[in-house]
GROMACS .gro file of C-alpha atoms in nm:
model
  140
    1MET     CA    1  -0.071  -1.588  -1.057
    2PHE     CA    2  -0.398  -1.405  -0.996
    3ASP     CA    3  -0.473  -1.364  -1.367
    4GLN     CA    4  -0.429  -1.738  -1.437
    5ILE     CA    5  -0.639  -1.848  -1.139
    6GLN     CA    6  -0.914  -1.595  -1.210
    7GLN     CA    7  -1.017  -1.767  -1.535
    8PRO     CA    8  -1.165  -2.086  -1.387
    9VAL     CA    9  -1.256  -1.935  -1.049
   10PRO     CA   10  -1.417  -1.590  -1.016
   11LEU     CA   11  -1.202  -1.386  -0.780
   12LEU     CA   12  -1.194  -1.025  -0.667
   13SER     CA   13  -0.842  -0.885  -0.660
   14MET     CA   14  -0.730  -0.682  -0.361
   15VAL     CA   15  -0.508  -0.479  -0.593
   16THR     CA   16  -0.788  -0.412  -0.843
   17ALA     CA   17  -1.030  -0.316  -0.566
   18SER     CA   18  -0.770  -0.076  -0.426
   19CYS     CA   19  -0.710   0.069  -0.770
   20HIS     CA   20  -1.083   0.130  -0.822
   21HIS     CA   21  -1.100   0.293  -0.480
   22ALA     CA   22  -0.810   0.525  -0.571
   23GLN     CA   23  -0.986   0.614  -0.896
   24LYS     CA   24  -1.306   0.700  -0.707
   25LEU     CA   25  -1.100   0.932  -0.487
   26GLY     CA   26  -0.946   1.094  -0.795
   27LEU     CA   27  -0.591   1.005  -0.693
   28LYS     CA   28  -0.320   1.030  -0.958
   29LYS     CA   29   0.010   0.946  -0.783
   30LEU     CA   30   0.044   0.716  -0.486
   31GLY     CA   31   0.325   0.618  -0.256
   32LEU     CA   32   0.345   0.244  -0.190
   33LEU     CA   33   0.466   0.111   0.145
   34GLY     CA   34   0.501  -0.258   0.223
   35THR     CA   35   0.753  -0.536   0.240
   36GLU     CA   36   1.048  -0.521   0.003
   37PHE     CA   37   0.873  -0.781  -0.215
   38THR     CA   38   0.564  -0.561  -0.246
   39MET     CA   39   0.759  -0.241  -0.311
   40GLN     CA   40   1.005  -0.397  -0.557
   41HIS     CA   41   0.769  -0.606  -0.769
   42ASP     CA   42   0.519  -0.459  -1.007
   43PHE     CA   43   0.187  -0.627  -0.920
   44PHE     CA   44   0.057  -0.309  -0.753
   45LYS     CA   45   0.235  -0.072  -0.989
   46ARG     CA   46   0.118  -0.247  -1.307
   47ALA     CA   47  -0.250  -0.252  -1.215
   48PHE     CA   48  -0.248   0.111  -1.109
   49ARG     CA   49  -0.041   0.220  -1.411
   50ASP     CA   50  -0.292   0.048  -1.640
   51ALA     CA   51  -0.561   0.261  -1.474
   52GLY     CA   52  -0.361   0.582  -1.523
   53ILE     CA   53  -0.234   0.610  -1.165
   54GLU     CA   54   0.138   0.632  -1.099
   55VAL     CA   55   0.282   0.441  -0.803
   56VAL     CA   56   0.616   0.536  -0.651
   57THR     CA   57   0.815   0.374  -0.374
   58PRO     CA   58   1.064   0.502  -0.117
   59ASN     CA   59   1.435   0.479  -0.197
   60SER     CA   60   1.615   0.147  -0.141
   61GLN     CA   61   1.747   0.239   0.205
   62GLN     CA   62   1.397   0.340   0.316
   63GLN     CA   63   1.254   0.020   0.166
   64GLN     CA   64   1.499  -0.187   0.372
   65PHE     CA   65   1.404   0.009   0.684
   66ILE     CA   66   1.029  -0.033   0.621
   67HIS     CA   67   1.069  -0.406   0.554
   68HIS     CA   68   1.278  -0.451   0.868
   69LYS     CA   69   1.021  -0.272   1.086
   70ILE     CA   70   0.736  -0.475   0.938
   71VAL     CA   71   0.913  -0.806   0.999
   72THR     CA   72   1.071  -0.733   1.337
   73GLU     CA   73   0.802  -0.515   1.495
   74LEU     CA   74   0.461  -0.501   1.330
   75GLU     CA   75   0.433  -0.872   1.246
   76ASN     CA   76   0.500  -0.934   1.615
   77GLY     CA   77   0.236  -0.687   1.732
   78ILE     CA   78   0.495  -0.426   1.835
   79VAL     CA   79   0.388  -0.071   1.755
   80LYS     CA   80   0.642   0.194   1.853
   81PRO     CA   81   0.578   0.569   1.838
   82ALA     CA   82   0.932   0.621   1.706
   83THR     CA   83   0.862   0.383   1.417
   84ARG     CA   84   0.539   0.571   1.340
   85GLN     CA   85   0.735   0.898   1.326
   86ASP     CA   86   0.994   0.743   1.094
   87PHE     CA   87   0.723   0.616   0.858
   88LEU     CA   88   0.552   0.955   0.863
   89ALA     CA   89   0.884   1.119   0.772
   90ILE     CA   90   0.915   0.883   0.474
   91ILE     CA   91   0.561   0.969   0.365
   92LYS     CA   92   0.632   1.342   0.399
   93GLN     CA   93   0.947   1.301   0.192
   94LEU     CA   94   0.750   1.119  -0.080
   95GLN     CA   95   0.489   1.392  -0.067
   96PHE     CA   96   0.752   1.665  -0.103
   97GLU     CA   97   0.983   1.498  -0.355
   98GLN     CA   98   0.737   1.289  -0.559
   99GLN     CA   99   0.418   1.494  -0.509
  100ILE     CA  100   0.213   1.192  -0.407
  101ASP     CA  101  -0.154   1.251  -0.334
  102GLY     CA  102  -0.215   0.930  -0.137
  103VAL     CA  103  -0.046   0.627   0.019
  104VAL     CA  104  -0.115   0.257  -0.031
  105LEU     CA  105  -0.055   0.062   0.290
  106GLY     CA  106   0.058  -0.246   0.099
  107CYS     CA  107   0.103  -0.469   0.403
  108THR     CA  108  -0.180  -0.583   0.630
  109GLU     CA  109   0.014  -0.481   0.943
  110LEU     CA  110   0.067  -0.117   0.840
  111PRO     CA  111  -0.278   0.001   0.960
  112LEU     CA  112  -0.161  -0.097   1.309
  113LEU     CA  113   0.101   0.177   1.279
  114LEU     CA  114  -0.055   0.444   1.055
  115LYS     CA  115  -0.399   0.598   1.096
  116THR     CA  116  -0.588   0.834   0.868
  117THR     CA  117  -0.549   1.105   1.132
  118ASP     CA  118  -0.168   1.080   1.111
  119VAL     CA  119  -0.137   1.238   0.765
  120ALA     CA  120  -0.323   1.483   0.546
  121LEU     CA  121  -0.316   1.235   0.255
  122PRO     CA  122  -0.561   0.951   0.197
  123LEU     CA  123  -0.427   0.620   0.331
  124LEU     CA  124  -0.553   0.324   0.131
  125ASP     CA  125  -0.581   0.003   0.331
  126PRO     CA  126  -0.609  -0.269   0.063
  127ALA     CA  127  -0.738  -0.530   0.310
  128ALA     CA  128  -1.026  -0.308   0.427
  129ILE     CA  129  -1.098  -0.198   0.069
  130HIS     CA  130  -1.096  -0.561  -0.045
  131ILE     CA  131  -1.339  -0.669   0.228
  132ALA     CA  132  -1.575  -0.382   0.145
  133ALA     CA  133  -1.563  -0.474  -0.226
  134ILE     CA  134  -1.637  -0.840  -0.148
  135VAL     CA  135  -1.934  -0.747   0.071
  136ALA     CA  136  -2.062  -0.509  -0.199
  137GLN     CA  137  -2.032  -0.782  -0.462
  138ILE     CA  138  -2.210  -1.035  -0.245
  139PHE     CA  139  -2.502  -0.801  -0.182
  140SER     CA  140  -2.532  -0.663  -0.534
   0.00000   0.00000   0.00000
């Protein structure tokens, strides 16, 4: 719906801001983590693809696991070291099998679990990127 709403009301898309940030970093292939809705629909993938950046997702079993942990733990403020290790294993698998060069944390709760110091890849936090882009637009 973003494209239809944007016409009468000027908006700054979180996805577009994240895509521009990935471009500035020179990223070419990103892993996308989030709820099943986010990973299975194309609103992230389409915008990034249009910018020449490929977005891949974990396999369906991993997507179910990620979604379950977001809904049952992270959305309730529960951050478990074992869950962090499981997510890091998924990221490492994507890095090895899909040759990703960065990860989009496509759910606002994921930065509670994953920190930039946890992996050698850039972690893109769309909420933080979006806020920075809004502030930059306001002050430009």
